[in-house]
XYZ file of C-alpha atoms in Angstrom:
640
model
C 0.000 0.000 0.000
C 1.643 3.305 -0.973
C 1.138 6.585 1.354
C 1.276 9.427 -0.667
C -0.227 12.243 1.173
C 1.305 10.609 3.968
C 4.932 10.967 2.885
C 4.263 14.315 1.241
C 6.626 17.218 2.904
C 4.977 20.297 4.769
C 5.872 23.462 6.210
C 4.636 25.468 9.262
C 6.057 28.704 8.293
C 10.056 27.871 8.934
C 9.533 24.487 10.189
C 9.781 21.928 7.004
C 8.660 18.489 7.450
C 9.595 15.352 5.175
C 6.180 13.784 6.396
C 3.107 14.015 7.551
C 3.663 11.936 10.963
C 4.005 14.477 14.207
C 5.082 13.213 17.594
C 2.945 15.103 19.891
C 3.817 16.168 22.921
C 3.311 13.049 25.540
C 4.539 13.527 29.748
C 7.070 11.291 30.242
C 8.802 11.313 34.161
C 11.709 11.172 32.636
C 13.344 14.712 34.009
C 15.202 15.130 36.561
C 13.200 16.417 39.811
C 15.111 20.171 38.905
C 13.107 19.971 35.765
C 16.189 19.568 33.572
C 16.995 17.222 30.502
C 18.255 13.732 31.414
C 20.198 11.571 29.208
C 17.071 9.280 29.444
C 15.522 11.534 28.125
C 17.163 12.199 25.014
C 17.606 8.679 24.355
C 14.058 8.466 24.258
C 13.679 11.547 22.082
C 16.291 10.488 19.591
C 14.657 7.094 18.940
C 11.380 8.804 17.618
C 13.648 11.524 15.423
C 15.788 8.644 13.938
C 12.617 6.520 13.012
C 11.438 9.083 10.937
C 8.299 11.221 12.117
C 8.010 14.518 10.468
C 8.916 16.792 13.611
C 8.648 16.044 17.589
C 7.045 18.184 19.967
C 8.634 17.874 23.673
C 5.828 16.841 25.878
C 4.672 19.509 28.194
C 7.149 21.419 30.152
C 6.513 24.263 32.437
C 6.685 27.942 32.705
C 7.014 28.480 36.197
C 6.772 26.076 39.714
C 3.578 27.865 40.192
C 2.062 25.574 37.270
C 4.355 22.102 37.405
C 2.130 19.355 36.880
C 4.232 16.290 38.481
C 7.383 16.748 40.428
C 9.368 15.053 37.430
C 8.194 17.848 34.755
C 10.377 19.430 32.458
C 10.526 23.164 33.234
C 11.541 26.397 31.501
C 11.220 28.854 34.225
C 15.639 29.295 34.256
C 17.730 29.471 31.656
C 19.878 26.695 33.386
C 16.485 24.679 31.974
C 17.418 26.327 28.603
C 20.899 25.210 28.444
C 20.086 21.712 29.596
C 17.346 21.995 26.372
C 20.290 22.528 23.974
C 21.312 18.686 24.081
C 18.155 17.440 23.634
C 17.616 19.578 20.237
C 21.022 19.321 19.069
C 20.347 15.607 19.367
C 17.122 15.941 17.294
C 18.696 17.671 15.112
C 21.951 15.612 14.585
C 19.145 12.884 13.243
C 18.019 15.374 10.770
C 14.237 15.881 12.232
C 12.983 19.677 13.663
C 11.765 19.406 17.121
C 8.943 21.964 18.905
C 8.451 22.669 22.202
C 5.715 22.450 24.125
C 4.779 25.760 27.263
C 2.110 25.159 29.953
C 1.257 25.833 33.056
C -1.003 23.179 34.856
C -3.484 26.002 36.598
C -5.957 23.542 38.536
C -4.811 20.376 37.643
C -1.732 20.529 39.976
C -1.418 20.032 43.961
C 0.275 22.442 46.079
C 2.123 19.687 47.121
C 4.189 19.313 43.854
C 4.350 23.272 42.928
C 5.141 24.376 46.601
C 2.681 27.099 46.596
C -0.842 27.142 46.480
C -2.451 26.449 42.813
C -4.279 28.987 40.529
C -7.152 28.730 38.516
C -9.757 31.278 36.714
C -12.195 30.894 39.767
C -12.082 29.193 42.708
C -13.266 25.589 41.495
C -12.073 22.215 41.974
C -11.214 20.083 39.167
C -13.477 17.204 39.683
C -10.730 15.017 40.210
C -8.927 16.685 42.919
C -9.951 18.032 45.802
C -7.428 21.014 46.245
C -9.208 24.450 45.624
C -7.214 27.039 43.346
C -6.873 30.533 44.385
C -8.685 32.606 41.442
C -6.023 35.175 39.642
C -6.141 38.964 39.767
C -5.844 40.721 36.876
C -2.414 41.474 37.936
C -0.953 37.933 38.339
C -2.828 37.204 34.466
C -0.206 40.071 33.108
C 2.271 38.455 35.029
C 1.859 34.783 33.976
C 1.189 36.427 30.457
C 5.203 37.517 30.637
C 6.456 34.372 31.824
C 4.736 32.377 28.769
C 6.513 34.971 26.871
C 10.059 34.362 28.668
C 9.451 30.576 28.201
C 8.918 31.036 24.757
C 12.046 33.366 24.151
C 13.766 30.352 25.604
C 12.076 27.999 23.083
C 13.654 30.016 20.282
C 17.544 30.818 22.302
C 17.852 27.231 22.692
C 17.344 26.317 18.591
C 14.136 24.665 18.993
C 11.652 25.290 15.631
C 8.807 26.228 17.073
C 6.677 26.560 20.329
C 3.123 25.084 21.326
C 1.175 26.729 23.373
C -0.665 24.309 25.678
C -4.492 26.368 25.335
C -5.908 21.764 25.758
C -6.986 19.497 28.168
C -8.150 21.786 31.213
C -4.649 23.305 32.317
C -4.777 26.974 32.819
C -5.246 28.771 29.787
C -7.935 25.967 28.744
C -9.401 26.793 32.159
C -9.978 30.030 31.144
C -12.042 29.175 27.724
C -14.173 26.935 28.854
C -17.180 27.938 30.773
C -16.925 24.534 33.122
C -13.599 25.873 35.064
C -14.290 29.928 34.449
C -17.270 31.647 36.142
C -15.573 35.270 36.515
C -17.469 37.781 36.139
C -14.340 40.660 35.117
C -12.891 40.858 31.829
C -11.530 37.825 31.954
C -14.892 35.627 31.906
C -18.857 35.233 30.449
C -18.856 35.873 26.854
C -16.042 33.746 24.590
C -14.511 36.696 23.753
C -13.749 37.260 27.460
C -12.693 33.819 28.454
C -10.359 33.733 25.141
C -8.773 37.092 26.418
C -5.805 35.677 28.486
C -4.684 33.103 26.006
C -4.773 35.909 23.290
C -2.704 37.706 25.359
C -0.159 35.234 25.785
C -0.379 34.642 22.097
C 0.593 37.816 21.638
C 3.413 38.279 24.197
C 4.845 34.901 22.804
C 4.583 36.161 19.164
C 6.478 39.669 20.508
C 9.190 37.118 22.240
C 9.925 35.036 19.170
C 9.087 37.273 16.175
C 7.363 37.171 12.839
C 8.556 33.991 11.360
C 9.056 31.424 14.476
C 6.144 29.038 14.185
C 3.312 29.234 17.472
C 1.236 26.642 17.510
C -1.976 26.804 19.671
C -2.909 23.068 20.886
C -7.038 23.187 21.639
C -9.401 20.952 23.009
C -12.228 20.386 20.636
C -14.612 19.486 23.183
C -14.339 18.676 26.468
C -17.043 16.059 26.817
C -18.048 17.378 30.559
C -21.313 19.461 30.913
C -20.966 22.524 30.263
C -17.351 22.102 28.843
C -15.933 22.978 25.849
C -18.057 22.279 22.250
C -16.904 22.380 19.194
C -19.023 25.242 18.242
C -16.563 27.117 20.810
C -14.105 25.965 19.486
C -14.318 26.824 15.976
C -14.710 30.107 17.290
C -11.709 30.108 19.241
C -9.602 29.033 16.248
C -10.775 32.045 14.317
C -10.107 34.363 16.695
C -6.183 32.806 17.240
C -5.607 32.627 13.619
C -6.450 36.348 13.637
C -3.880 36.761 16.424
C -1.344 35.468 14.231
C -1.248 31.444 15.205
C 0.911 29.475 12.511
C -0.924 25.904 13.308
C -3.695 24.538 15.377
C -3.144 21.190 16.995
C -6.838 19.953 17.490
C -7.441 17.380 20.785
C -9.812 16.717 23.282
C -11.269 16.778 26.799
C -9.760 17.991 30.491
C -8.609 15.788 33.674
C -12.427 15.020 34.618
C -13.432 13.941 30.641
C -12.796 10.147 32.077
C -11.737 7.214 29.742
C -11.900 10.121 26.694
C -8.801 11.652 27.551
C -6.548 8.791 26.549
C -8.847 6.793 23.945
C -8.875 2.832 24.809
C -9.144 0.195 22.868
C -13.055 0.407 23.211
C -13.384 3.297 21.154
C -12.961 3.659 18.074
C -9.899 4.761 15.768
C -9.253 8.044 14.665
C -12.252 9.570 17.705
C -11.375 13.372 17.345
C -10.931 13.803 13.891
C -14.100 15.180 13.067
C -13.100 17.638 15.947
C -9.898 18.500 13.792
C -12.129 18.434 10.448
C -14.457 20.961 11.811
C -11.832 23.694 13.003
C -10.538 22.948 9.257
C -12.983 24.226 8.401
C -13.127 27.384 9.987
C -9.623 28.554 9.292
C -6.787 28.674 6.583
C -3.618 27.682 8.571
C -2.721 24.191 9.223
C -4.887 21.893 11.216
C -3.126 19.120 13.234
C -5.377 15.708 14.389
C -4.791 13.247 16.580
C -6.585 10.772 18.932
C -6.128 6.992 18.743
C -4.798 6.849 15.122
C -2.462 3.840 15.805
C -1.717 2.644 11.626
C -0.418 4.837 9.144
C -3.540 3.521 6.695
C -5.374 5.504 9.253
C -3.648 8.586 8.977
C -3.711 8.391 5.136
C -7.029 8.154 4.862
C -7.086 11.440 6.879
C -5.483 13.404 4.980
C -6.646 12.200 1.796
C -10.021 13.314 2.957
C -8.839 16.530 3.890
C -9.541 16.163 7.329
C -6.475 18.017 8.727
C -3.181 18.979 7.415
C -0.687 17.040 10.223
C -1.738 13.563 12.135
C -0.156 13.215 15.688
C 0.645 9.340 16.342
C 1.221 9.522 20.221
C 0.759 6.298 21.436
C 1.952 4.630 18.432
C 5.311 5.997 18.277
C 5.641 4.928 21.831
C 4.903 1.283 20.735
C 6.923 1.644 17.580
C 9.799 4.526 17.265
C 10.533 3.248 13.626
C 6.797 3.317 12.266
C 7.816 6.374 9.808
C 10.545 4.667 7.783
C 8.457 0.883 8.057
C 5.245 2.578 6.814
C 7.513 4.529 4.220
C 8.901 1.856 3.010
C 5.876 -0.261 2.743
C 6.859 -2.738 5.560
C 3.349 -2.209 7.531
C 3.658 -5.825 9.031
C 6.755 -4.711 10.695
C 5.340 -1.932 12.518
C 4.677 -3.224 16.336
C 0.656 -2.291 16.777
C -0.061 0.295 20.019
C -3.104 -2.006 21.366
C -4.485 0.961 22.941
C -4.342 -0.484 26.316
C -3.162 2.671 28.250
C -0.386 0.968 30.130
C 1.111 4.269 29.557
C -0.674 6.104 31.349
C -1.133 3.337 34.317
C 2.986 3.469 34.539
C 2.920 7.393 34.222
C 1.180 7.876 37.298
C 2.756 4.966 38.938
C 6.766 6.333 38.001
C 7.832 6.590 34.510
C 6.602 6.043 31.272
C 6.507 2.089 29.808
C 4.821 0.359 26.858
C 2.944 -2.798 26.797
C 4.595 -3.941 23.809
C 7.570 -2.072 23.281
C 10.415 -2.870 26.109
C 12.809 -0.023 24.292
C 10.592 2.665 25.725
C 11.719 4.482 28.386
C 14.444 1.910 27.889
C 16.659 2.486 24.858
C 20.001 2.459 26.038
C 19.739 -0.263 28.666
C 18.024 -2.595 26.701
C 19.364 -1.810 23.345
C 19.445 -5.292 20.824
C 23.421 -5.966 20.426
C 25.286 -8.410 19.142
C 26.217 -11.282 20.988
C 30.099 -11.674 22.140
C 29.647 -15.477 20.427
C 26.607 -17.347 18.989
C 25.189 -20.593 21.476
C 22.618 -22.725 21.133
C 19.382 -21.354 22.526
C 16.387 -23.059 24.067
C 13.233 -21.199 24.416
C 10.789 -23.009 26.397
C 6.966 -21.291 26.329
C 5.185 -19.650 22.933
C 3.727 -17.037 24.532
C 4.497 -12.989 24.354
C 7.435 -13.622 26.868
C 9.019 -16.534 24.556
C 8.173 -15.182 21.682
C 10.498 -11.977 22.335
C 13.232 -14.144 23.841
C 13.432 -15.727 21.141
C 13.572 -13.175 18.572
C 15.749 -11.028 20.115
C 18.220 -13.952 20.811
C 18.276 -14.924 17.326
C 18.495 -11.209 16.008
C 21.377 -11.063 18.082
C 23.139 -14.072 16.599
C 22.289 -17.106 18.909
C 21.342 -20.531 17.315
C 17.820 -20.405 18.690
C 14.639 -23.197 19.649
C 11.749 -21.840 20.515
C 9.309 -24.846 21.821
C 5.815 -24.857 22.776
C 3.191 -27.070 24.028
C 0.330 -26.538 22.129
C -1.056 -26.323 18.718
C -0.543 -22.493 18.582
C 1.727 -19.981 19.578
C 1.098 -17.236 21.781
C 0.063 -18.810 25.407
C -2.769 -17.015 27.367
C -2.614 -13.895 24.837
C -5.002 -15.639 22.542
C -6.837 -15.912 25.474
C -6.765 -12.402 26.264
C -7.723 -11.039 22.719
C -11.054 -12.964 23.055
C -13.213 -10.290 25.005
C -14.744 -7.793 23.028
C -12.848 -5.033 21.653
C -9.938 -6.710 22.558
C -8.784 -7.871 18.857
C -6.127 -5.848 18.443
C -3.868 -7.809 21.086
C -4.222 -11.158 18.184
C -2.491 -8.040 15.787
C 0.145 -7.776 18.519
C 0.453 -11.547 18.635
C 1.073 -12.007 14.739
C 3.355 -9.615 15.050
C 5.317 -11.410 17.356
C 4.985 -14.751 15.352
C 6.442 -13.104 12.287
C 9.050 -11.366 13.863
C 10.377 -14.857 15.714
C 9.953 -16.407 11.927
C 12.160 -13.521 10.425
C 14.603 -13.901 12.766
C 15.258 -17.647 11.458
C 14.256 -19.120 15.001
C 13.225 -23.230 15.076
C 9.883 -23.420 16.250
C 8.399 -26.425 17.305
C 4.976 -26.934 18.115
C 3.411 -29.292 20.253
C 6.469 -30.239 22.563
C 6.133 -30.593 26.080
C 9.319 -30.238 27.308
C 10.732 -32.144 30.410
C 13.372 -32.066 32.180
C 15.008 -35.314 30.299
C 15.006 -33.551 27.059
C 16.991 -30.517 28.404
C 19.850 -32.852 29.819
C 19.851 -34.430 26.369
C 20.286 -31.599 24.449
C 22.379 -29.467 26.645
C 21.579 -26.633 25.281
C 24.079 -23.426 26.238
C 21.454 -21.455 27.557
C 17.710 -21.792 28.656
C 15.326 -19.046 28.522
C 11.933 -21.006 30.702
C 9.004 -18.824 29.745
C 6.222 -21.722 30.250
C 3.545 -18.866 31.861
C 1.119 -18.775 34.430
C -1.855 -21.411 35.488
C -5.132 -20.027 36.924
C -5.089 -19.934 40.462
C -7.398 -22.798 42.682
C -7.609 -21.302 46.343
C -8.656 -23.158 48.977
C -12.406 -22.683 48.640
C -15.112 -25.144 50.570
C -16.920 -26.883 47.518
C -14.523 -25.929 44.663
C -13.743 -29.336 43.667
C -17.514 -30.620 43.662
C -18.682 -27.489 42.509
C -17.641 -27.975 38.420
C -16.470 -24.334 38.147
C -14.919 -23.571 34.871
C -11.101 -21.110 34.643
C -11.385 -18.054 33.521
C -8.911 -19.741 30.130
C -11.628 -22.570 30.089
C -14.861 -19.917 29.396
C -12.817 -18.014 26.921
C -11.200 -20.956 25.342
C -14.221 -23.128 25.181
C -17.433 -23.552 22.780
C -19.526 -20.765 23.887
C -22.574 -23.432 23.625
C -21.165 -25.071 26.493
C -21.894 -22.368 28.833
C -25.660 -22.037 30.000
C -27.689 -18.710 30.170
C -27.135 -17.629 33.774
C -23.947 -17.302 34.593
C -22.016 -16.045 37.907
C -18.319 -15.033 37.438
C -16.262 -15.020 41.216
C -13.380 -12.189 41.084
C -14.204 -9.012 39.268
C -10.800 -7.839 38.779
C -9.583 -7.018 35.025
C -9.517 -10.441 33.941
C -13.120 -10.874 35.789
C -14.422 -8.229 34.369
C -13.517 -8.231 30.897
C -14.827 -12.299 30.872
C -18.156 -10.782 32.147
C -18.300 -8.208 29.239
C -17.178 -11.337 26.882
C -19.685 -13.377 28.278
C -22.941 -11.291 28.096
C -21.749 -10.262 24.670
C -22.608 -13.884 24.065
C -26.289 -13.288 25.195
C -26.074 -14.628 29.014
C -27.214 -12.813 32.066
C -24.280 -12.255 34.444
C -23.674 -11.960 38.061
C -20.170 -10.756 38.906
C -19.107 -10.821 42.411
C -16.212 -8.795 43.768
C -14.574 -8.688 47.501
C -13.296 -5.267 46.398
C -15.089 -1.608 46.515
C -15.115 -1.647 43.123
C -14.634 -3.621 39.722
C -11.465 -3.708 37.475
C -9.821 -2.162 40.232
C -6.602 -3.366 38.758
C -6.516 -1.243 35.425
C -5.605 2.129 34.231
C -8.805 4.258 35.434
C -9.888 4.941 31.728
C -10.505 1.478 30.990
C -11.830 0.872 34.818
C -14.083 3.438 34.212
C -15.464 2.093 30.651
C -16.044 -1.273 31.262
C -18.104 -0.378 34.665
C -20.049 1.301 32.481
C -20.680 -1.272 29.932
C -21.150 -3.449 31.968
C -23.511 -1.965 33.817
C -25.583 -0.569 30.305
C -25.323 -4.249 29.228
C -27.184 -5.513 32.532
C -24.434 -7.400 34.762
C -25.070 -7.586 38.202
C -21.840 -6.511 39.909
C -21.764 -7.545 43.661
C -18.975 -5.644 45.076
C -17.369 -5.842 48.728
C -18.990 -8.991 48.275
C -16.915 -11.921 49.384
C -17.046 -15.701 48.223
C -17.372 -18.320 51.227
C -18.313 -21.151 49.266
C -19.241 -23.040 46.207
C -21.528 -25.871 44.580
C -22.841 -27.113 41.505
C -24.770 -24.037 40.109
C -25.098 -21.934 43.611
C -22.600 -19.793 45.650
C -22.448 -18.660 49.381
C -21.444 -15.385 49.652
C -20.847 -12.287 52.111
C -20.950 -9.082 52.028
C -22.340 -6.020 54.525
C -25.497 -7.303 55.619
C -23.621 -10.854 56.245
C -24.130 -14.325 54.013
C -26.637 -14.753 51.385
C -26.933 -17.884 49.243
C -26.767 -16.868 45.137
C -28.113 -19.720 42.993
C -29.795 -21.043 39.647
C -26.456 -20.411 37.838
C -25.689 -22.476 34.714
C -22.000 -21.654 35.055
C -19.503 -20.812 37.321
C -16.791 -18.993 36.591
C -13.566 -18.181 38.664
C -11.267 -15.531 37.777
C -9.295 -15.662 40.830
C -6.064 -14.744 39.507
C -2.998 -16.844 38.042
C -0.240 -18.394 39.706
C 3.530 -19.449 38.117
C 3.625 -22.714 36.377
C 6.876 -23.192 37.375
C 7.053 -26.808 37.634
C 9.474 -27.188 34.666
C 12.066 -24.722 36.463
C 12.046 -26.694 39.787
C 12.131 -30.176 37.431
C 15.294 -28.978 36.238
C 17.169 -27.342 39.329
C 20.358 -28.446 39.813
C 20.745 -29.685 36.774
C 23.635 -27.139 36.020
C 21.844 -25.368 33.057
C 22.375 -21.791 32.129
C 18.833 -20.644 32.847
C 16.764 -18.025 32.820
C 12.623 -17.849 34.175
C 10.961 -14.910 32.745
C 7.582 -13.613 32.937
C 4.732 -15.300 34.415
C 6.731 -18.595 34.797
C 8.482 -16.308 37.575
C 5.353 -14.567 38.836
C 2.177 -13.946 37.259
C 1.689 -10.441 36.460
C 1.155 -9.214 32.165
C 2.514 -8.480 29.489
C 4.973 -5.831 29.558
C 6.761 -7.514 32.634
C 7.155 -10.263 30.378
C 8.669 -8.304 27.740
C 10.914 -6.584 29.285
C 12.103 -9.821 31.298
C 12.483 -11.809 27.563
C 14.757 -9.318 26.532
C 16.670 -8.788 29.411
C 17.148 -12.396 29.219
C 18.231 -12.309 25.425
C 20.447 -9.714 25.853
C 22.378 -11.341 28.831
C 23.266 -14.230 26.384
């Protein structure tokens, strides 16, 4: 498939692009707590400019303490920040790819407890999802923070970045001030759009003043903000007429604020490409360039976009976390190669939890430390377990110049991830999983199917090294009546006929996996009960998706018993207890236990002491998912 419009150069005033393909700005975690460029950092940064993508945009750094986000922010408020930016653009550079960079201040959607001091805002209203009330600005702290966007963006340009963004998206202070849901001021400054637009004009301006005529500004916007009385699109198409007459070069369209739920970083639930209709309308509405973005995870995607004339630029975000090289792959016609973002917001979940990860890409966040080498001498490699952990032991091994098995059990490769792809709107972890396959196939790895390896055949074969990834088995706690009871695994209901499994079904542990075999399971027409010890269901994923699939599966009619706690079991009944103490649930058809995984480790322990060179990765070391297992195949690999 050729991409025409896709590979088709551009230019934002002075800033000349050889594609189509922006990285926009995404938070990282990766500064230092001073706010300063790390060496992580760049690593990170160079990856994405040497794989191609038509310019990068440094993910949101801030103007002043006042407005720092996360205590591991990039920041701009010294020009000790400035200097430390000079690396990361003269790396950019050194790959031949412009780079932008991204002011904000966080306004509301900061704690006082990361800035030091107490947080601002329009008017004195929460964001929804904190409970910290800002202090509202005077008129005279606006004209300040106006300068200090100004003497960020002066910085921008001293340090030979390409352009500036102005962050004016996603409910930080000067999108605060436009949208009627955070702004109920009654000066100047609020009521009519004209008002609430009045601050970020005025920073527009002061940044223009700081950089001059030709630097490129570009304004990022939330479309809508998909919160009553938030943001619409109507506004917004006002808004972008009113900064293009200010003198804005581009307009980098997106969506929603902090309280805009599972929106704000589309899942795999929703569908591709969400906010481009939000990009198409402000289009439509003005004559400079018009960037989209929001879940567009394949290039085919992005094509389509643009051949429509649905925007001018397409921001991959999560995609070039999953894949660095998608550019030159798509470019070159190699779409299989690209590794596929799944859209499972892992992401975000490791964001808030430390740094940024991906799912399916180990690299990220890791480039140098995990970076595919060649090996000192090629051995003969055994890879024990098909699944996602095996599958990138093995390739990686074999890239890397070891004589490599990979063995498997079953019929099929890819272990409990075929499993895992079965719940609805969960297909595009099988896209993930043929990816995989090929890549272990290119690599000129032996596979061998349907080999259940013991102990015996390792001592036969000697091999140099052993890589065990044999996965996880689903756990069978000690409950009264479990035995006698004829409860199914979660793998058996998703792996099994779905005529087997009668109309009334109750599923026992509602975390992710619990949850998402409920949604599977009424999507096959049977009533569900869903009982959960904890507060709440899916408690174990990234609140986006949490917050979803509560919500389908309450629309769709599951019962979900939470702080509800299972005492016992039998054939078709279950005693349970919750607040008002122990109730008897029966007339199911099906029981189903999702009660977590443990290691099937019993090929490790077979083999211990047997003097092999061996390495347990993944769940076959402890059950946890997918990215764990990644990274753990690789490090494995790469200690070979």
């Amino acid at each position: 498939m050729t991409l025409p419009n896709l590979f088709s150069p551009f230019a934002i005033k002075s800033l000349k692009t050889s594609c189509r393909i922006v990285m926009p700005p995404m938070a990282t975690n990766y500064a230092s707590r001073e706010g300063l460029v790390t060496e992580q950092q760049i690593a990170y940064y160079l990856a994405r400019a040497r794989g191609g993508v038509g310019y990068i945009t440094v993910e949101h750094t801030g103007i002043l303490d006042q407005g720092k986000a996360s205590p591991f922010m990039l920041m701009l408020s010294t020009d000790q920040h400035m200097e430390s930016f000079r690396r990361l653009i003269q790396a950019v550079h050194s790959a031949g790819r412009p780079i932008v960079l991204q002011i904000n201040h966080a306004g509301r959607q900061t704690a006082s407890a990361v800035t030091g001091q107490p947080i601002v805002g329009p008017s004195p209203i929460a964001c929804p999802t904190r409970a910290e009330v800002p202090q509202e600005l005077s008129a005279g702290q606006i004209a300040d923070l106006v300068q200090a966007f100004a003497v960020a963006a002066g910085r921008v340009k001293a340090a030979g970045a390409d352009g500036v963004e102005v962050h004016m998206a996603h409910g930080y202070l000067l999108c605060s001030f436009l949208s009627p849901f955070s702004n109920q001021r009654r000066d100047e400054y609020g009521g009519s759009l004209e008002n609430r637009a009045r601050f970020p004009v005025q920073v527009l301006r002061a940044v223009r003043q700081a950089v001059g005529p030709e630097f490129p500004i570009i304004c990022r916007l939330s479309g809508e903000e998909y919160v009553p009385g938030g943001l619409v699109i109507d506004d917004t198409r006002q808004i972008a007429r009113i900064l293009e007459a200010e003198g804005a070069d581009a307009l980098h369209v997106s969506a929603c604020n902090a309280a805009s739920g599972y929106l704000n970083h589309p899942p795999y639930y929703v569908e591709e490409g969400v906010f481009l209709p939000l990009a198409q309308a402000v289009k439509e509405e003005v004559g400079i360039p018009v960037i989209a973005v929001g879940r567009i995870r394949r290039p085919q995607m992005a094509e389509q976009a643009l051949a429509e004339g649905k925007a001018d630029l397409i921001s991959m975000g999560r995609a070039l976390l999953a894949d660095p090289n998608l550019p030159h792959k798509a470019r070159a016609g190699r779409l299989e190669d690209i590794i596929p973002c799944v859209s499972c917001n892992n992401c975000i979940k490791t964001l808030r939890a430390g740094q940024v990860r991906c799912t399916v890409n180990p690299e990220t966040g890791n480039e140098e430390r995990l970076r595919v080498t060649p090996a000192q001498r090629p051995k003969k490699v055994w890879v024990v377990g098909g699944g996602p952990g095996g599958l990138k032991a093995a390739e990686v091994a074999a890239r890397r110049g070891h004589q490599v098995t990979l063995l498997d059990k079953g019929a099929q490769l890819g272990g409990r991830m075929r499993l895992a792809a079965a719940p609805p709107h969960k297909e595009v972890f099988s896209d993930f999983l043929a990816y995989l396959v090929r890549r272990v196939e290119a690599a000129g790895v032996q596979v061998r199917r349907g080999v259940e390896v013991t102990a015996q055949m390792l001592a036969a074969a000697r091999p140099e090294a052993v890589i065990l990834a044999t996965g996880a088995l689903p756990a069978r706690p000690a409950i009264p009546g479990l035995e006698a009871s004829g409860a199914l695994s979660v793998d058996q209901a998703l792996a099994g006929p779905p005529e087997g499994i009668g109309p009334r079904v109750l599923v026992v542990g509602g975390g992710g996996v619990g949850a998402e075999t409920a949604d599977y399971l009424s999507d096959l027409g049977r009533q569900v009960t869903l009982v959960e010890m904890l507060p709440e269901v899916a408690a174990d994923l990234v609140g986006h998706l949490k917050h979803y699939l509560t919500l389908r599966l309450k629309n769709k009619g599951v019962a979900l018993l939470t702080n509800t706690k299972l005492k016992e079991l039998g054939p078709g009944w279950a005693l349970v207890e919750d607040g008002s103490g122990e109730r008897r649930l029966e007339g199911f058809d099906a029981l189903v236990l999702a009660l977590g995984a443990r290691p099937d480790d019993r090929l490790a322990q077979a083999v211990a002491g047997q003097g092999l060179a061996l390495k347990v990765i993944g769940d076959a070391r402890e059950a946890r998912g997918v990215m764990e297992a990644l990274v753990e195949a690789q490090e494995a690999a790469l200690q070979i």
